[in-house]
Short mmCIF file of C-alpha atoms in Angstrom, two decimals:
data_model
loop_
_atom_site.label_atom_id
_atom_site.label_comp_id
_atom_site.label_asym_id
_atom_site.label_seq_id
_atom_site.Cartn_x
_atom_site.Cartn_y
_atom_site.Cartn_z
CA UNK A 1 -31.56 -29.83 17.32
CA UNK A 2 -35.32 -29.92 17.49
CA UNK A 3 -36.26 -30.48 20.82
CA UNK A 4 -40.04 -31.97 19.68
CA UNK A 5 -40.94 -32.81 16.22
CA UNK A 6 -43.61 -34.07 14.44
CA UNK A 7 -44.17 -35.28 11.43
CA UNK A 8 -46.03 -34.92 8.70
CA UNK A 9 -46.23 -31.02 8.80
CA UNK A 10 -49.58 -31.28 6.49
CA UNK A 11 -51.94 -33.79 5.76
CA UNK A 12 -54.11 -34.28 3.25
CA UNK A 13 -56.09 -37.00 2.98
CA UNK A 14 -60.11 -38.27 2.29
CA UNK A 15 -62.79 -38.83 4.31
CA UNK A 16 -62.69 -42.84 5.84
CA UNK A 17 -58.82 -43.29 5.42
CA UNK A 18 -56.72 -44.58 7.98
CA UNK A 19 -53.73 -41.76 9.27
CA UNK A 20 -50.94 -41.59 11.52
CA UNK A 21 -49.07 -38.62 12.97
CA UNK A 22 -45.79 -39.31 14.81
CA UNK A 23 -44.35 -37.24 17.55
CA UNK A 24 -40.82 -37.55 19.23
CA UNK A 25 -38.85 -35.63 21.88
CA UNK A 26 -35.30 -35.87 22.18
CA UNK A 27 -35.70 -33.38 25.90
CA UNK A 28 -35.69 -36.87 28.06
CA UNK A 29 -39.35 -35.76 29.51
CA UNK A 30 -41.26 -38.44 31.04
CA UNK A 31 -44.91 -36.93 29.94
CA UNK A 32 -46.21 -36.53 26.59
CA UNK A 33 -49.42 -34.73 24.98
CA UNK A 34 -51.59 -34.71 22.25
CA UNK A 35 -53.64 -31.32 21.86
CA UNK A 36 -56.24 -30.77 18.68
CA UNK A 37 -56.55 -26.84 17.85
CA UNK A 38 -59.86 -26.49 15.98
CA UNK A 39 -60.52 -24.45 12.86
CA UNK A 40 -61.51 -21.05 15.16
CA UNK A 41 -58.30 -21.90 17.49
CA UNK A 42 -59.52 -23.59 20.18
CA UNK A 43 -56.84 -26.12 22.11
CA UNK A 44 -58.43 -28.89 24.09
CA UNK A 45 -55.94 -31.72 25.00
CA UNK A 46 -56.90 -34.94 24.04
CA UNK A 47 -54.50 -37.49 25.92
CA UNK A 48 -51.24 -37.61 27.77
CA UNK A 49 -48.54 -40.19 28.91
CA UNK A 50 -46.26 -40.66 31.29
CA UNK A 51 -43.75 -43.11 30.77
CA UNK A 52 -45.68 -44.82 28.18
CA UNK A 53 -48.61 -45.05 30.44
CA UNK A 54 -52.04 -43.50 29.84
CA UNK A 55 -52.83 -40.62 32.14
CA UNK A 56 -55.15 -38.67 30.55
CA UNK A 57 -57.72 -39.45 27.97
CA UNK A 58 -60.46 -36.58 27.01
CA UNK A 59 -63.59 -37.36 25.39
CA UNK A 60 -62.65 -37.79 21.72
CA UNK A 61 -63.65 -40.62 19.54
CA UNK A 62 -62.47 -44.04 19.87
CA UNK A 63 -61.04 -43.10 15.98
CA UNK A 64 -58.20 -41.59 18.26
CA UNK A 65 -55.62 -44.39 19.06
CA UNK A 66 -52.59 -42.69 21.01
CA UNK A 67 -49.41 -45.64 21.01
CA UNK A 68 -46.46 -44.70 22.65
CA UNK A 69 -43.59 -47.40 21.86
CA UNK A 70 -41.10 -45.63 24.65
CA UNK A 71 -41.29 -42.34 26.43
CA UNK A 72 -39.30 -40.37 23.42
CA UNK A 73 -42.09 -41.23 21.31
CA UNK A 74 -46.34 -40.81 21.02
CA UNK A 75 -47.61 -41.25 18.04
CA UNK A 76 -51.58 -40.51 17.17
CA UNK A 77 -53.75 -42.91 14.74
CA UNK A 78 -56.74 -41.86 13.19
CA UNK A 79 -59.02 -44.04 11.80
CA UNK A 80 -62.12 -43.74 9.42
CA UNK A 81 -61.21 -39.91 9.11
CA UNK A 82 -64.34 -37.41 9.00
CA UNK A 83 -64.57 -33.71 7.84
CA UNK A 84 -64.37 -32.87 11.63
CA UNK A 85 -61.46 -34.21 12.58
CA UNK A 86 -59.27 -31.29 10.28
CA UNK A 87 -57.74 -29.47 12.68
CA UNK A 88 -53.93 -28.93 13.91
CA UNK A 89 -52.64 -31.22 16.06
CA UNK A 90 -49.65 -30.22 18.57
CA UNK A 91 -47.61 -32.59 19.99
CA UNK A 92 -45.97 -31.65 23.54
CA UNK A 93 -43.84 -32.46 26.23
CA UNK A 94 -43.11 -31.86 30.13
CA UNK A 95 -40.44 -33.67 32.63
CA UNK A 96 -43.60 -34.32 34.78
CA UNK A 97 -46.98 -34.57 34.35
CA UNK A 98 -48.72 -31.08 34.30
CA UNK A 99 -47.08 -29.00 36.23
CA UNK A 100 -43.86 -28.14 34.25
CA UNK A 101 -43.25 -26.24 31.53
CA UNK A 102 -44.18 -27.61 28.28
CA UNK A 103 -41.78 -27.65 24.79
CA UNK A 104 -44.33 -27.65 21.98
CA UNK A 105 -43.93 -29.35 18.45
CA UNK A 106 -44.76 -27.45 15.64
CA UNK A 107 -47.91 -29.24 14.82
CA UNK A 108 -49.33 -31.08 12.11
CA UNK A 109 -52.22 -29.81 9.97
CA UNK A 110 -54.61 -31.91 9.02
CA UNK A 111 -57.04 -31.60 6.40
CA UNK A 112 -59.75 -34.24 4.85
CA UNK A 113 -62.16 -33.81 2.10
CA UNK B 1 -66.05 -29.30 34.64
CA UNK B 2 -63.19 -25.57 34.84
CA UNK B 3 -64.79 -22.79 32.78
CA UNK B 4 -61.65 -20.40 31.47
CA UNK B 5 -61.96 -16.71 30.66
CA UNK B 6 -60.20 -14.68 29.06
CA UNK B 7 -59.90 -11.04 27.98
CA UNK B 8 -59.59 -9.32 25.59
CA UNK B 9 -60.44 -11.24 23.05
CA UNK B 10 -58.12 -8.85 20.88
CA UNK B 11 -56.05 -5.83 22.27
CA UNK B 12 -54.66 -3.10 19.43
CA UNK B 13 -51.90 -1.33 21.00
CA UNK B 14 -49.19 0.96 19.93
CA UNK B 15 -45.73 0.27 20.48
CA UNK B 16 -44.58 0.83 24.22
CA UNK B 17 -47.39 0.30 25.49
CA UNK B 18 -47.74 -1.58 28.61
CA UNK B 19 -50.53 -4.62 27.98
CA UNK B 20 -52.74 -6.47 30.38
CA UNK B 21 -53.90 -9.94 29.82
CA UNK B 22 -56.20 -11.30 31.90
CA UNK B 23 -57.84 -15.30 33.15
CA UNK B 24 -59.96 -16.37 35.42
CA UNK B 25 -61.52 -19.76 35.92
CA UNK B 26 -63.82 -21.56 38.15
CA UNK B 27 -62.85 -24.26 39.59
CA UNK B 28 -59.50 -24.40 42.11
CA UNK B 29 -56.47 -25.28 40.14
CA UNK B 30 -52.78 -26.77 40.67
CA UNK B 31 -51.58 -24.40 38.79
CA UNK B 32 -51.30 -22.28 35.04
CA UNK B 33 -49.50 -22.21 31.79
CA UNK B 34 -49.58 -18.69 29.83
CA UNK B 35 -48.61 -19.41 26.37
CA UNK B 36 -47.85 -17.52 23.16
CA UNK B 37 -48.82 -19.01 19.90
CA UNK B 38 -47.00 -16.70 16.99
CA UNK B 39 -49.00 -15.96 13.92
CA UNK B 40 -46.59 -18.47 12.08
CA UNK B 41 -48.71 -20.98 14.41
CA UNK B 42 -45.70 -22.07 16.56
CA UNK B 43 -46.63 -22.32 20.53
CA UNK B 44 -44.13 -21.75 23.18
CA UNK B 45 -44.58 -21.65 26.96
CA UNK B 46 -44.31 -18.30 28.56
CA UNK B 47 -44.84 -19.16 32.27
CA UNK B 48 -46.27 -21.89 34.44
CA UNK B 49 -46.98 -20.44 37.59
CA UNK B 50 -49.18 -21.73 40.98
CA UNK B 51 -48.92 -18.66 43.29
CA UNK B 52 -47.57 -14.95 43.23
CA UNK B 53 -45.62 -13.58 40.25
CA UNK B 54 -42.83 -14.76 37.90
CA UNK B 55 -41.03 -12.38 35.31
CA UNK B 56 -38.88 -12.92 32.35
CA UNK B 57 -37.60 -10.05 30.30
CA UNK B 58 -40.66 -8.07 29.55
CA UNK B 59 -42.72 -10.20 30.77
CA UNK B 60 -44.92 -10.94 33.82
CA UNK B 61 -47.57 -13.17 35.39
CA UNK B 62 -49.23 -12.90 38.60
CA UNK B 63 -51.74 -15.33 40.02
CA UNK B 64 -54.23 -15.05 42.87
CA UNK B 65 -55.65 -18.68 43.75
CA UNK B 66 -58.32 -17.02 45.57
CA UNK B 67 -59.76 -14.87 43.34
CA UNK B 68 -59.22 -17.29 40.62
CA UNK B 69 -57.44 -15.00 38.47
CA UNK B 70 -54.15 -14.40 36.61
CA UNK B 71 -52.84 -11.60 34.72
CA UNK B 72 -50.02 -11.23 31.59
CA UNK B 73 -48.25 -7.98 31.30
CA UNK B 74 -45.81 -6.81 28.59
CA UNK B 75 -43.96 -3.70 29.63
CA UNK B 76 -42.72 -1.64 26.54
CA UNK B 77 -44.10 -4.24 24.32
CA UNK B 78 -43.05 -4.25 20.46
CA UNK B 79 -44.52 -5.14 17.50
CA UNK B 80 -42.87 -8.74 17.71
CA UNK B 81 -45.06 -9.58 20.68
CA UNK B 82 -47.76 -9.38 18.75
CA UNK B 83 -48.88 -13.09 18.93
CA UNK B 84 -52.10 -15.03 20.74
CA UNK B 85 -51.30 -15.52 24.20
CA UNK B 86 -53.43 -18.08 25.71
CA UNK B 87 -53.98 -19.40 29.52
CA UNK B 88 -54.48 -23.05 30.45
CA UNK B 89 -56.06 -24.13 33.91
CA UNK B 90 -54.55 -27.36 35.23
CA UNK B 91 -56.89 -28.97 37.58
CA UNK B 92 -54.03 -32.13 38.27
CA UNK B 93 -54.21 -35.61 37.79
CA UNK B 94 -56.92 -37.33 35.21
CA UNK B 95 -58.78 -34.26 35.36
CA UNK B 96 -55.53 -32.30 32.50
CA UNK B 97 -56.34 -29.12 31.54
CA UNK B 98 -58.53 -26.20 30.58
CA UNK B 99 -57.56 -23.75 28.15
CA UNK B 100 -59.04 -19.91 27.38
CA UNK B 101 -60.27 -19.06 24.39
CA UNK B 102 -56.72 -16.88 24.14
CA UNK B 103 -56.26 -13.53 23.39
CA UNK B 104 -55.19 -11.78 19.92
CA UNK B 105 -52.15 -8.92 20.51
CA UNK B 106 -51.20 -6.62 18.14
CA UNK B 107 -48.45 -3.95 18.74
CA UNK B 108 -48.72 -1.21 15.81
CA UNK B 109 -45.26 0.43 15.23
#
């Protein structure tokens, strides 16, 4: 059973469309993440929720809607796409906040043209 | 804002070897991940540590909180550990979490 999933695995898509990437954990954590890796491999985190609460919110665009309809799930919704945002996005979880181990998903490439 | 070091950038070693990682960062932390993304592009947590030294298998991590510091080592490390392995400083609360730039292994056979 995968313990966190994402889907789609790729994305391709045009520059000022409208995307969503879903995440889910079936692990029962209470915190979930949102992490962009950049084309030279760079993670930053972008957000992070516990128990469907916003707890952390980087500086990205407001483009970058995180929902999270119950703690097993955070989906990430990208408006008016750009050539920047192509990246990999990981999807992650923790029992806590921070300072547990985290169970990555296997990320979902985006690209736009 | 936490500045994160790491080095190597890349390491070349030859099977057996025994490999040194190293992180530092600049601002007081709650604690820090060590990960290992595979070249497939899969990440997996190695270790999340906030004092002394925690092994697994091959393995270890060491922190010093006053030095600001933390080391990997692989003892007798393979050509399947070959892999980035990056750190991530976690400062706690709103503030989330810093990661290094990582570090590109590769064990030659």
């Amino acid at each position: 059973d995968t313990a966190v999933s994402q889907t789609p695995k790729y994305l391709v898509t045009q520059m000022g469309n409208d995307k969503s990437i879903k995440c889910e954990q079936n692990l029962g954590h209470d915190t979930m993440y949102w992490y962009k890796q950049d084309s030279k491999k760079f993670l930053k985190i972008m957000f992070s929720y516990n128990n469907k609460e916003l707890i952390i919110n980087e500086t990205v665009p407001n483009r970058f809607s995180p929902k999270s309809p119950d703690k097993a799930h955070l989906n990430l919704h990208i408006n008016s796409l750009e050539l920047g945002d192509s990246a990999v996005y990981f999807c992650a979880s923790s029992q806590d906040a921070l300072l547990n181990e985290q169970f990555f998903g296997p990320g979902t490439r985006l690209t736009v043209l | 804002k936490n500045e994160v070091e790491q080095s190597p950038q890349n390491l070349t070693a030859q099977e057996g070897e025994f490999i040194t990682i190293n992180c530092s960062y600049s601002v007081g932390i709650s604690a820090l991940h060590w990960l290992q993304q595979h070249p497939g592009g899969g990440i997996v947590s190695l270790f999340m540590l906030s004092s002394g030294k925690k092994k697994h298998g091959r393995l270890i991590a060491t922190i010093n909180i006053q030095e600001k510091h933390s080391s990997l080592h692989i003892t007798a490390s393979h050509p399947r550990d070959s892999a980035v392995y990056i750190c991530a400083a976690v400062q706690g609360g709103a503030d989330g979490l810093t990661f290094g730039k990582g570090t590109h292994l590769i064990i030659q056979p």
